[in-house]
mmCIF file of C-alpha atoms in Angstrom:
data_model
loop_
_atom_site.group_PDB
_atom_site.id
_atom_site.type_symbol
_atom_site.label_atom_id
_atom_site.label_comp_id
_atom_site.label_asym_id
_atom_site.label_seq_id
_atom_site.Cartn_x
_atom_site.Cartn_y
_atom_site.Cartn_z
ATOM 1 C CA UNK A 1037 -15.029 11.991 -15.831
ATOM 2 C CA UNK A 1038 -16.886 14.751 -13.948
ATOM 3 C CA UNK A 1039 -14.885 17.897 -13.181
ATOM 4 C CA UNK A 1040 -15.754 17.450 -9.507
ATOM 5 C CA UNK A 1041 -15.083 14.171 -7.757
ATOM 6 C CA UNK A 1042 -18.257 14.241 -5.675
ATOM 7 C CA UNK A 1043 -18.815 10.549 -6.338
ATOM 8 C CA UNK A 1044 -15.582 9.809 -4.525
ATOM 9 C CA UNK A 1045 -16.788 11.834 -1.563
ATOM 10 C CA UNK A 1046 -20.035 9.858 -1.523
ATOM 11 C CA UNK A 1047 -18.193 6.553 -1.763
ATOM 12 C CA UNK A 1048 -15.849 7.642 1.022
ATOM 13 C CA UNK A 1049 -18.845 8.469 3.216
ATOM 14 C CA UNK A 1050 -20.414 5.058 2.692
ATOM 15 C CA UNK A 1051 -17.119 3.270 3.299
ATOM 16 C CA UNK A 1052 -16.474 5.176 6.518
ATOM 17 C CA UNK A 1053 -19.950 4.332 7.803
ATOM 18 C CA UNK A 1054 -19.260 0.650 7.123
ATOM 19 C CA UNK A 1055 -15.990 0.869 9.064
ATOM 20 C CA UNK A 1056 -17.812 2.341 12.066
ATOM 21 C CA UNK A 1057 -20.489 -0.370 11.915
ATOM 22 C CA UNK A 1058 -17.780 -3.026 11.609
ATOM 23 C CA UNK A 1059 -16.093 -1.824 14.802
ATOM 24 C CA UNK A 1060 -19.448 -1.620 16.569
ATOM 25 C CA UNK A 1061 -20.089 -5.271 15.767
ATOM 26 C CA UNK A 1062 -16.629 -6.138 17.072
ATOM 27 C CA UNK A 1063 -17.480 -4.539 20.421
ATOM 28 C CA UNK A 1064 -21.209 -5.146 20.849
ATOM 29 C CA UNK A 1065 -22.147 -8.201 18.792
ATOM 30 C CA UNK A 1066 -19.157 -10.179 17.579
ATOM 31 C CA UNK A 1067 -21.313 -13.294 17.860
ATOM 32 C CA UNK A 1068 -23.601 -11.952 15.118
ATOM 33 C CA UNK A 1069 -20.937 -12.876 12.545
ATOM 34 C CA UNK A 1070 -21.044 -16.581 13.458
ATOM 35 C CA UNK A 1071 -22.240 -18.589 10.477
ATOM 36 C CA UNK A 1072 -22.054 -22.209 11.558
ATOM 37 C CA UNK A 1073 -25.035 -24.518 10.957
ATOM 38 C CA UNK A 1074 -26.232 -24.152 14.572
ATOM 39 C CA UNK A 1075 -26.684 -20.386 14.298
ATOM 40 C CA UNK A 1076 -30.005 -18.665 13.441
ATOM 41 C CA UNK A 1077 -31.068 -18.496 9.799
ATOM 42 C CA UNK A 1078 -31.068 -14.672 9.669
ATOM 43 C CA UNK A 1079 -27.531 -14.620 11.034
ATOM 44 C CA UNK A 1080 -26.283 -17.123 8.455
ATOM 45 C CA UNK A 1081 -28.146 -15.326 5.676
ATOM 46 C CA UNK A 1082 -26.230 -12.126 6.393
ATOM 47 C CA UNK A 1083 -22.874 -13.738 7.141
ATOM 48 C CA UNK A 1084 -22.842 -16.004 4.081
ATOM 49 C CA UNK A 1085 -23.884 -13.437 1.469
ATOM 50 C CA UNK A 1086 -22.734 -9.982 0.296
ATOM 51 C CA UNK A 1087 -25.039 -8.612 2.995
ATOM 52 C CA UNK A 1088 -22.067 -9.120 5.316
ATOM 53 C CA UNK A 1089 -20.426 -6.114 3.647
ATOM 54 C CA UNK A 1090 -22.432 -3.957 6.051
ATOM 55 C CA UNK A 1091 -20.009 -5.006 8.794
ATOM 56 C CA UNK A 1092 -16.868 -5.697 6.759
ATOM 57 C CA UNK A 1093 -14.532 -2.719 7.060
ATOM 58 C CA UNK A 1094 -11.289 -3.843 5.384
ATOM 59 C CA UNK A 1095 -12.626 -3.555 1.784
ATOM 60 C CA UNK A 1096 -13.520 0.046 2.628
ATOM 61 C CA UNK A 1097 -9.937 0.723 3.723
ATOM 62 C CA UNK A 1098 -8.607 -0.518 0.385
ATOM 63 C CA UNK A 1099 -11.091 1.735 -1.398
ATOM 64 C CA UNK A 1100 -9.794 4.655 0.706
ATOM 65 C CA UNK A 1101 -6.273 3.920 -0.561
ATOM 66 C CA UNK A 1102 -7.432 3.698 -4.189
ATOM 67 C CA UNK A 1103 -9.282 7.023 -4.025
ATOM 68 C CA UNK A 1104 -6.420 8.787 -2.248
ATOM 69 C CA UNK A 1105 -3.967 7.759 -4.959
ATOM 70 C CA UNK A 1106 -6.326 8.853 -7.734
ATOM 71 C CA UNK A 1107 -6.991 12.271 -6.209
ATOM 72 C CA UNK A 1108 -3.340 12.904 -5.358
ATOM 73 C CA UNK A 1109 -2.280 11.948 -8.912
ATOM 74 C CA UNK A 1110 -4.881 14.106 -10.602
ATOM 75 C CA UNK A 1111 -3.042 17.382 -9.960
ATOM 76 C CA UNK A 1112 0.103 16.058 -11.605
ATOM 77 C CA UNK A 1113 -1.685 15.027 -14.790
ATOM 78 C CA UNK A 1114 -3.308 18.452 -14.999
ATOM 79 C CA UNK A 1115 -0.412 20.716 -14.039
ATOM 80 C CA UNK A 1116 2.749 18.651 -14.286
ATOM 81 C CA UNK A 1117 5.701 18.540 -11.918
ATOM 82 C CA UNK A 1118 5.016 22.024 -10.501
ATOM 83 C CA UNK A 1119 2.171 20.426 -8.528
ATOM 84 C CA UNK A 1120 4.350 17.946 -6.655
ATOM 85 C CA UNK A 1121 6.348 20.184 -4.267
ATOM 86 C CA UNK A 1122 3.225 21.709 -2.757
ATOM 87 C CA UNK A 1123 1.395 18.382 -2.583
ATOM 88 C CA UNK A 1124 4.378 16.680 -0.935
ATOM 89 C CA UNK A 1125 4.867 19.410 1.652
ATOM 90 C CA UNK A 1126 1.204 19.407 2.588
ATOM 91 C CA UNK A 1127 0.580 15.702 2.875
ATOM 92 C CA UNK A 1128 2.139 14.844 6.238
ATOM 93 C CA UNK A 1129 0.718 17.744 8.304
ATOM 94 C CA UNK A 1130 -2.643 17.416 6.571
ATOM 95 C CA UNK A 1131 -2.958 13.815 7.808
ATOM 96 C CA UNK A 1132 -1.171 13.972 11.147
ATOM 97 C CA UNK A 1133 -2.654 17.164 12.610
ATOM 98 C CA UNK A 1134 -6.202 15.717 12.683
ATOM 99 C CA UNK A 1135 -4.747 12.510 14.179
ATOM 100 C CA UNK A 1136 -3.261 14.575 17.010
ATOM 101 C CA UNK A 1137 -6.639 16.250 17.491
ATOM 102 C CA UNK A 1138 -8.198 12.785 17.676
ATOM 103 C CA UNK A 1139 -5.519 11.784 20.194
ATOM 104 C CA UNK A 1140 -6.532 14.671 22.430
ATOM 105 C CA UNK A 1141 -10.165 13.623 22.021
ATOM 106 C CA UNK A 1142 -9.149 10.099 23.056
ATOM 107 C CA UNK A 1143 -7.547 11.523 26.208
ATOM 108 C CA UNK A 1144 -10.816 13.236 27.163
ATOM 109 C CA UNK A 1145 -12.581 9.923 26.645
ATOM 110 C CA UNK A 1146 -10.063 8.195 28.927
ATOM 111 C CA UNK A 1147 -10.650 10.832 31.592
ATOM 112 C CA UNK A 1148 -14.369 10.177 31.285
ATOM 113 C CA UNK A 1149 -13.742 6.435 31.502
ATOM 114 C CA UNK A 1150 -11.705 6.925 34.654
ATOM 115 C CA UNK A 1151 -14.788 8.374 36.277
ATOM 116 C CA UNK A 1152 -16.745 5.270 35.296
ATOM 117 C CA UNK A 1153 -14.271 2.391 35.229
ATOM 118 C CA UNK A 1154 -11.295 1.805 37.535
ATOM 119 C CA UNK A 1155 -9.591 -0.368 34.889
ATOM 120 C CA UNK A 1156 -8.428 2.787 33.098
ATOM 121 C CA UNK A 1157 -6.781 4.373 36.156
ATOM 122 C CA UNK A 1158 -3.300 3.220 35.181
ATOM 123 C CA UNK A 1159 -3.400 4.481 31.578
ATOM 124 C CA UNK A 1160 -0.901 7.238 30.792
ATOM 125 C CA UNK A 1161 -3.106 9.871 29.182
ATOM 126 C CA UNK A 1162 -0.212 11.200 27.071
ATOM 127 C CA UNK A 1163 0.246 7.895 25.237
ATOM 128 C CA UNK A 1164 -2.713 8.316 22.836
ATOM 129 C CA UNK A 1165 -1.324 11.707 21.751
ATOM 130 C CA UNK A 1166 2.172 10.300 21.245
ATOM 131 C CA UNK A 1167 0.646 7.452 19.290
ATOM 132 C CA UNK A 1168 -1.266 9.864 17.033
ATOM 133 C CA UNK A 1169 1.699 12.200 16.503
ATOM 134 C CA UNK A 1170 4.490 9.679 15.981
ATOM 135 C CA UNK A 1171 3.931 5.963 16.513
ATOM 136 C CA UNK A 1172 0.951 5.503 14.205
ATOM 137 C CA UNK A 1173 1.905 7.772 11.275
ATOM 138 C CA UNK A 1174 5.615 6.928 11.119
ATOM 139 C CA UNK A 1175 5.925 3.431 12.594
ATOM 140 C CA UNK A 1176 2.453 1.983 12.102
ATOM 141 C CA UNK A 1177 2.215 1.051 15.792
ATOM 142 C CA UNK A 1178 -1.239 1.386 17.351
ATOM 143 C CA UNK A 1179 -2.347 0.465 20.854
ATOM 144 C CA UNK A 1180 -5.264 2.823 21.546
ATOM 145 C CA UNK A 1181 -7.087 4.347 18.565
ATOM 146 C CA UNK A 1182 -7.135 1.249 16.348
ATOM 147 C CA UNK A 1183 -8.195 2.916 13.045
ATOM 148 C CA UNK A 1184 -4.915 4.857 13.028
ATOM 149 C CA UNK A 1185 -3.160 1.757 11.660
ATOM 150 C CA UNK A 1186 -4.032 2.983 8.163
ATOM 151 C CA UNK A 1187 -2.345 6.386 8.525
ATOM 152 C CA UNK A 1188 1.186 5.108 7.993
ATOM 153 C CA UNK A 1189 0.046 3.348 4.810
ATOM 154 C CA UNK A 1190 -1.606 6.582 3.668
ATOM 155 C CA UNK A 1191 1.551 8.609 4.304
ATOM 156 C CA UNK A 1192 4.077 6.217 2.782
ATOM 157 C CA UNK A 1193 1.696 5.315 -0.042
ATOM 158 C CA UNK A 1194 1.237 8.991 -0.874
ATOM 159 C CA UNK A 1195 4.978 9.609 -1.071
ATOM 160 C CA UNK A 1196 5.403 6.490 -3.180
ATOM 161 C CA UNK A 1197 2.937 8.029 -5.625
ATOM 162 C CA UNK A 1198 4.709 11.403 -5.567
ATOM 163 C CA UNK A 1199 8.076 9.725 -6.152
ATOM 164 C CA UNK A 1200 6.828 7.681 -9.110
ATOM 165 C CA UNK A 1201 5.203 10.719 -10.678
ATOM 166 C CA UNK A 1202 8.315 12.854 -10.184
ATOM 167 C CA UNK A 1203 10.675 10.231 -11.615
ATOM 168 C CA UNK A 1204 8.587 8.599 -14.317
ATOM 169 C CA UNK A 1205 5.398 10.616 -14.802
ATOM 170 C CA UNK A 1206 6.583 12.167 -18.058
ATOM 171 C CA UNK A 1207 8.053 8.940 -19.417
ATOM 172 C CA UNK A 1208 6.354 7.719 -22.566
ATOM 173 C CA UNK A 1209 5.808 4.224 -21.185
ATOM 174 C CA UNK A 1210 4.569 5.332 -17.764
ATOM 175 C CA UNK A 1211 1.544 3.034 -18.037
ATOM 176 C CA UNK A 1212 3.769 -0.007 -18.435
ATOM 177 C CA UNK A 1213 5.869 1.135 -15.504
ATOM 178 C CA UNK A 1214 2.663 1.175 -13.457
ATOM 179 C CA UNK A 1215 1.981 -2.410 -14.542
ATOM 180 C CA UNK A 1216 5.473 -3.374 -13.388
ATOM 181 C CA UNK A 1217 4.890 -1.589 -10.062
ATOM 182 C CA UNK A 1218 1.575 -3.422 -9.659
ATOM 183 C CA UNK A 1219 3.407 -6.730 -10.072
ATOM 184 C CA UNK A 1220 6.095 -5.621 -7.615
ATOM 185 C CA UNK A 1221 3.638 -4.481 -4.900
ATOM 186 C CA UNK A 1222 1.051 -7.182 -5.593
ATOM 187 C CA UNK A 1223 1.254 -8.692 -2.100
ATOM 188 C CA UNK A 1224 1.359 -5.418 -0.144
ATOM 189 C CA UNK A 1225 -1.064 -2.663 0.832
ATOM 190 C CA UNK A 1226 0.728 -0.356 -1.617
ATOM 191 C CA UNK A 1227 -1.034 -2.139 -4.475
ATOM 192 C CA UNK A 1228 -4.211 0.009 -4.324
ATOM 193 C CA UNK A 1229 -2.093 3.175 -4.381
ATOM 194 C CA UNK A 1230 -0.396 2.092 -7.599
ATOM 195 C CA UNK A 1231 -3.701 1.075 -9.188
ATOM 196 C CA UNK A 1232 -5.337 4.351 -8.161
ATOM 197 C CA UNK A 1233 -2.512 6.288 -9.812
ATOM 198 C CA UNK A 1234 -2.678 4.056 -12.876
ATOM 199 C CA UNK A 1235 -6.422 4.625 -13.261
ATOM 200 C CA UNK A 1236 -5.880 8.378 -12.976
ATOM 201 C CA UNK A 1237 -3.264 8.167 -15.745
ATOM 202 C CA UNK A 1238 -5.685 6.221 -17.951
ATOM 203 C CA UNK A 1239 -8.619 8.573 -17.369
ATOM 204 C CA UNK A 1240 -7.027 11.991 -16.925
ATOM 205 C CA UNK A 1241 -3.410 11.613 -18.044
ATOM 206 C CA UNK A 1242 -1.987 12.768 -21.333
ATOM 207 C CA UNK A 1243 -1.650 9.387 -22.990
ATOM 208 C CA UNK A 1244 -2.736 7.724 -26.186
ATOM 209 C CA UNK A 1245 -5.072 5.244 -24.498
ATOM 210 C CA UNK A 1246 -8.729 5.594 -25.400
ATOM 211 C CA UNK A 1247 -11.239 3.484 -23.522
ATOM 212 C CA UNK A 1248 -13.475 1.365 -25.762
ATOM 213 C CA UNK A 1249 -16.946 2.792 -26.346
ATOM 214 C CA UNK A 1250 -19.698 0.247 -25.914
ATOM 215 C CA UNK A 1251 -23.449 0.637 -26.515
ATOM 216 C CA UNK A 1252 -25.143 1.867 -23.319
ATOM 217 C CA UNK A 1253 -26.976 -1.419 -22.744
ATOM 218 C CA UNK A 1254 -23.797 -3.455 -23.082
ATOM 219 C CA UNK A 1255 -21.792 -1.091 -20.865
ATOM 220 C CA UNK A 1256 -24.503 -0.996 -18.185
ATOM 221 C CA UNK A 1257 -24.779 -4.785 -18.202
ATOM 222 C CA UNK A 1258 -21.005 -5.133 -17.925
ATOM 223 C CA UNK A 1259 -20.855 -2.634 -15.028
ATOM 224 C CA UNK A 1260 -23.643 -4.376 -13.110
ATOM 225 C CA UNK A 1261 -22.008 -7.762 -13.647
ATOM 226 C CA UNK A 1262 -18.684 -6.364 -12.432
ATOM 227 C CA UNK A 1263 -20.295 -5.029 -9.238
ATOM 228 C CA UNK A 1264 -21.967 -8.381 -8.568
ATOM 229 C CA UNK A 1265 -18.606 -10.120 -8.923
ATOM 230 C CA UNK A 1266 -16.989 -7.491 -6.692
ATOM 231 C CA UNK A 1267 -19.581 -7.916 -3.943
ATOM 232 C CA UNK A 1268 -19.182 -11.686 -4.191
ATOM 233 C CA UNK A 1269 -15.408 -11.403 -3.781
ATOM 234 C CA UNK A 1270 -15.624 -8.909 -0.912
ATOM 235 C CA UNK A 1271 -18.072 -11.121 0.982
ATOM 236 C CA UNK A 1272 -15.272 -13.606 1.663
ATOM 237 C CA UNK A 1273 -15.213 -13.940 5.482
ATOM 238 C CA UNK A 1274 -12.359 -12.901 7.741
ATOM 239 C CA UNK A 1275 -10.942 -15.708 9.879
ATOM 240 C CA UNK A 1276 -12.510 -15.331 13.324
ATOM 241 C CA UNK A 1277 -13.909 -17.503 16.076
ATOM 242 C CA UNK A 1278 -17.250 -19.063 15.148
ATOM 243 C CA UNK A 1279 -16.876 -18.419 11.397
ATOM 244 C CA UNK A 1280 -16.576 -20.985 8.609
ATOM 245 C CA UNK A 1281 -16.099 -20.523 4.875
ATOM 246 C CA UNK A 1282 -19.461 -21.043 3.142
ATOM 247 C CA UNK A 1283 -19.548 -23.763 0.490
ATOM 248 C CA UNK A 1284 -20.158 -21.324 -2.384
ATOM 249 C CA UNK A 1285 -17.152 -19.210 -1.352
ATOM 250 C CA UNK A 1286 -14.865 -22.238 -1.382
ATOM 251 C CA UNK A 1287 -14.861 -21.649 -5.149
ATOM 252 C CA UNK A 1288 -12.558 -18.676 -4.587
ATOM 253 C CA UNK A 1289 -10.360 -20.277 -1.942
ATOM 254 C CA UNK A 1290 -7.457 -20.352 -4.357
ATOM 255 C CA UNK A 1291 -4.446 -20.924 -2.125
ATOM 256 C CA UNK A 1292 -5.815 -22.933 0.763
ATOM 257 C CA UNK A 1293 -4.521 -20.234 3.128
ATOM 258 C CA UNK A 1294 -7.569 -18.541 4.659
ATOM 259 C CA UNK A 1295 -5.887 -15.219 5.424
ATOM 260 C CA UNK A 1296 -4.246 -15.013 2.011
ATOM 261 C CA UNK A 1297 -7.486 -15.853 0.197
ATOM 262 C CA UNK A 1298 -9.344 -13.259 2.261
ATOM 263 C CA UNK A 1299 -6.863 -10.529 1.445
ATOM 264 C CA UNK A 1300 -6.663 -11.357 -2.266
ATOM 265 C CA UNK A 1301 -10.421 -11.639 -2.769
ATOM 266 C CA UNK A 1302 -11.461 -8.498 -0.943
ATOM 267 C CA UNK A 1303 -8.613 -6.537 -2.560
ATOM 268 C CA UNK A 1304 -9.787 -7.650 -6.001
ATOM 269 C CA UNK A 1305 -13.378 -6.761 -5.153
ATOM 270 C CA UNK A 1306 -12.418 -3.321 -3.852
ATOM 271 C CA UNK A 1307 -10.436 -2.616 -7.025
ATOM 272 C CA UNK A 1308 -13.397 -3.596 -9.207
ATOM 273 C CA UNK A 1309 -15.747 -1.334 -7.221
ATOM 274 C CA UNK A 1310 -13.290 1.534 -7.626
ATOM 275 C CA UNK A 1311 -12.895 1.025 -11.379
ATOM 276 C CA UNK A 1312 -16.659 0.864 -11.897
ATOM 277 C CA UNK A 1313 -17.043 4.045 -9.844
ATOM 278 C CA UNK A 1314 -14.466 5.768 -12.060
ATOM 279 C CA UNK A 1315 -16.198 4.793 -15.295
ATOM 280 C CA UNK A 1316 -19.947 4.320 -14.754
ATOM 281 C CA UNK A 1317 -22.065 7.468 -14.636
ATOM 282 C CA UNK A 1318 -25.164 5.965 -12.935
ATOM 283 C CA UNK A 1319 -23.141 4.994 -9.859
ATOM 284 C CA UNK A 1320 -21.413 8.394 -9.949
ATOM 285 C CA UNK A 1321 -24.785 10.096 -9.964
ATOM 286 C CA UNK A 1322 -25.968 8.029 -7.021
ATOM 287 C CA UNK A 1323 -22.803 8.608 -5.004
ATOM 288 C CA UNK A 1324 -22.890 12.303 -5.861
ATOM 289 C CA UNK A 1325 -26.072 12.894 -3.870
ATOM 290 C CA UNK A 1326 -25.541 15.831 -1.546
ATOM 291 C CA UNK A 1327 -26.241 13.809 1.596
ATOM 292 C CA UNK A 1328 -23.576 11.247 0.720
ATOM 293 C CA UNK A 1329 -21.159 13.984 -0.337
ATOM 294 C CA UNK A 1330 -21.572 15.667 3.051
ATOM 295 C CA UNK A 1331 -21.070 12.317 4.766
ATOM 296 C CA UNK A 1332 -17.843 11.992 2.805
ATOM 297 C CA UNK A 1333 -16.806 15.490 3.836
ATOM 298 C CA UNK A 1334 -16.863 14.553 7.530
ATOM 299 C CA UNK A 1335 -15.762 10.942 6.990
ATOM 300 C CA UNK A 1336 -12.110 11.454 7.961
ATOM 301 C CA UNK A 1337 -13.220 13.020 11.221
ATOM 302 C CA UNK A 1338 -15.652 10.176 11.861
ATOM 303 C CA UNK A 1339 -12.932 7.656 11.071
ATOM 304 C CA UNK A 1340 -10.609 9.207 13.652
ATOM 305 C CA UNK A 1341 -13.180 9.679 16.429
ATOM 306 C CA UNK A 1342 -15.440 6.646 16.415
ATOM 307 C CA UNK A 1343 -13.178 4.208 18.290
ATOM 308 C CA UNK A 1344 -13.095 6.106 21.623
ATOM 309 C CA UNK A 1345 -16.820 6.825 21.240
ATOM 310 C CA UNK A 1346 -17.440 3.078 21.000
ATOM 311 C CA UNK A 1347 -15.275 2.582 24.092
ATOM 312 C CA UNK A 1348 -17.231 5.103 26.163
ATOM 313 C CA UNK A 1349 -20.602 3.852 24.903
ATOM 314 C CA UNK A 1350 -19.671 0.307 25.887
ATOM 315 C CA UNK A 1351 -18.841 1.486 29.414
ATOM 316 C CA UNK A 1352 -21.963 3.611 29.904
ATOM 317 C CA UNK A 1353 -24.659 1.407 28.394
ATOM 318 C CA UNK A 1354 -25.613 -1.937 29.985
ATOM 319 C CA UNK A 1355 -23.943 -5.099 28.791
ATOM 320 C CA UNK A 1356 -25.988 -7.584 26.787
ATOM 321 C CA UNK A 1357 -25.794 -11.334 26.441
ATOM 322 C CA UNK A 1358 -25.088 -13.114 23.178
ATOM 323 C CA UNK A 1359 -28.175 -13.126 20.991
ATOM 324 C CA UNK A 1360 -29.536 -9.791 22.208
ATOM 325 C CA UNK A 1361 -29.354 -8.074 18.846
ATOM 326 C CA UNK A 1362 -31.801 -5.359 19.907
ATOM 327 C CA UNK A 1363 -29.452 -4.000 22.579
ATOM 328 C CA UNK A 1364 -26.484 -4.264 20.201
ATOM 329 C CA UNK A 1365 -28.333 -2.279 17.529
ATOM 330 C CA UNK A 1366 -29.309 0.326 20.104
ATOM 331 C CA UNK A 1367 -25.673 0.784 21.096
ATOM 332 C CA UNK A 1368 -24.651 1.029 17.440
ATOM 333 C CA UNK A 1369 -27.275 3.698 16.843
ATOM 334 C CA UNK A 1370 -25.956 5.699 19.789
ATOM 335 C CA UNK A 1371 -22.391 5.410 18.484
ATOM 336 C CA UNK A 1372 -23.414 6.487 14.974
ATOM 337 C CA UNK A 1373 -25.354 9.476 16.286
ATOM 338 C CA UNK A 1374 -22.605 10.675 18.632
ATOM 339 C CA UNK A 1375 -19.944 10.099 15.973
ATOM 340 C CA UNK A 1376 -21.957 12.130 13.466
ATOM 341 C CA UNK A 1377 -22.367 15.067 15.848
ATOM 342 C CA UNK A 1378 -18.741 15.051 17.006
ATOM 343 C CA UNK A 1379 -17.487 14.702 13.436
ATOM 344 C CA UNK A 1380 -19.408 17.765 12.287
ATOM 345 C CA UNK A 1381 -17.616 19.938 14.836
ATOM 346 C CA UNK A 1382 -14.268 18.157 14.466
ATOM 347 C CA UNK A 1383 -14.321 18.617 10.694
ATOM 348 C CA UNK A 1384 -15.166 22.297 11.013
ATOM 349 C CA UNK A 1385 -12.675 23.272 13.710
ATOM 350 C CA UNK A 1386 -9.884 20.669 13.479
ATOM 351 C CA UNK A 1387 -9.874 19.072 10.042
ATOM 352 C CA UNK A 1388 -10.382 22.312 8.120
ATOM 353 C CA UNK A 1389 -7.794 23.995 10.328
ATOM 354 C CA UNK A 1390 -5.294 21.268 9.440
ATOM 355 C CA UNK A 1391 -5.905 21.934 5.751
ATOM 356 C CA UNK A 1392 -5.249 25.644 6.261
ATOM 357 C CA UNK A 1393 -2.144 25.065 8.389
ATOM 358 C CA UNK A 1394 -0.645 22.586 5.926
ATOM 359 C CA UNK A 1395 -1.481 25.001 3.107
ATOM 360 C CA UNK A 1396 0.302 27.882 4.839
ATOM 361 C CA UNK A 1397 3.284 25.668 5.631
ATOM 362 C CA UNK A 1398 3.542 24.597 2.004
ATOM 363 C CA UNK A 1399 3.227 28.179 0.776
ATOM 364 C CA UNK A 1400 5.852 29.402 3.250
ATOM 365 C CA UNK A 1401 8.290 26.631 2.301
ATOM 366 C CA UNK A 1402 7.850 27.209 -1.415
ATOM 367 C CA UNK A 1403 8.170 30.975 -1.073
ATOM 368 C CA UNK A 1404 11.332 30.549 0.982
ATOM 369 C CA UNK A 1405 12.752 28.258 -1.657
ATOM 370 C CA UNK A 1406 11.839 30.722 -4.397
ATOM 371 C CA UNK A 1407 13.564 33.541 -2.568
ATOM 372 C CA UNK A 1408 16.722 31.501 -2.069
ATOM 373 C CA UNK A 1409 16.859 30.348 -5.674
ATOM 374 C CA UNK A 1410 15.653 33.727 -7.026
ATOM 375 C CA UNK A 1411 13.375 31.919 -9.421
ATOM 376 C CA UNK A 1412 11.470 33.843 -12.030
ATOM 377 C CA UNK A 1413 7.904 35.079 -11.957
ATOM 378 C CA UNK A 1414 6.702 32.230 -14.174
ATOM 379 C CA UNK A 1415 7.919 29.550 -11.757
ATOM 380 C CA UNK A 1416 6.321 31.361 -8.840
ATOM 381 C CA UNK A 1417 3.007 31.544 -10.693
ATOM 382 C CA UNK A 1418 3.182 27.822 -11.560
ATOM 383 C CA UNK A 1419 3.878 26.933 -7.942
ATOM 384 C CA UNK A 1420 0.962 29.074 -6.817
ATOM 385 C CA UNK A 1421 -1.414 27.363 -9.244
ATOM 386 C CA UNK A 1422 -0.197 23.916 -8.276
ATOM 387 C CA UNK A 1423 -0.475 24.855 -4.608
ATOM 388 C CA UNK A 1424 -4.155 25.743 -4.984
ATOM 389 C CA UNK A 1425 -4.890 22.453 -6.753
ATOM 390 C CA UNK A 1426 -2.954 20.572 -4.075
ATOM 391 C CA UNK A 1427 -5.087 22.266 -1.426
ATOM 392 C CA UNK A 1428 -8.277 21.011 -3.096
ATOM 393 C CA UNK A 1429 -6.835 17.544 -3.662
ATOM 394 C CA UNK A 1430 -5.706 17.108 -0.065
ATOM 395 C CA UNK A 1431 -9.102 18.205 1.216
ATOM 396 C CA UNK A 1432 -10.642 15.321 -0.750
ATOM 397 C CA UNK A 1433 -7.923 12.755 -0.133
#
């Protein structure tokens, strides 16, 4: 595994872009997902094949969870339990402070909308900030900035990881405990967090597991086959108006429950993509390109900001009838461009500031604890080292 996780940054950048495109389709061209026999051939060709991954955002969210768990676990397997206090103290402010910044940004967008659209006159402009600071991260309730629904899963999933590492990380049979946890959380969104931690233990942990070494041709063939299967699984359509399950995807309609089959298939596909990314150097090299790495660097900012940008763009630009894909693509291009520009500044002045603030809070809390307990110089030095690693890990996660 490379010393730097640039391939995760690149993958995060691609996934975030897909999420933005997904939400653009929801607003500007929801009809483009329709795949019934009466719809145009090009539309059915995209909707019925893995090409639909370009506007399918939920697999990307599961990949976010997998990568977060891996990165947050990595410090523990390198530095032990001394890493956990700093990482735990930093996690909540590191995630919530940018959400509050995005809430303020949403308020400015509402004020702009009020100049353009009377339907927003009755909106309490403090509600998006309250949502970002409390409702979304702690209760999972979202009414304005829709992407914030994932933040509560990120927070509680992170502390689930920290708790498991603190309680069982040094246990000899930790890997089997992860398997048991996977079975326990199989039907929840905590599953990718457990699998991400488990993969980190396999790859970077101090355990006796050694991955089998295959000839390059065999390993490359296996990796490519795994990605094809993953894309096939993740192309399973979400249940919406105007969408049917294609005949070839009925092969993986295991339960007969559309929503359950969708969740299970795209979760499995996302996990396979993550595992291949962890193990296959060619895909790591591709994802490690500097342009994708930079896209990953600003991806959290883009994730937080794009929803109100879509809202304002929809109000400013002219409406289009169903079938006008040119106008829909134009609106998407505008959203992507504005999101990119805003994310560059947001990442520099808000996201990086949140990393520094959470770092200082963690350092202050640990120093205060050290002073109260009068711990020795060795413990202080261990905490300092773990704190620095936690700072790097949180910046990536």
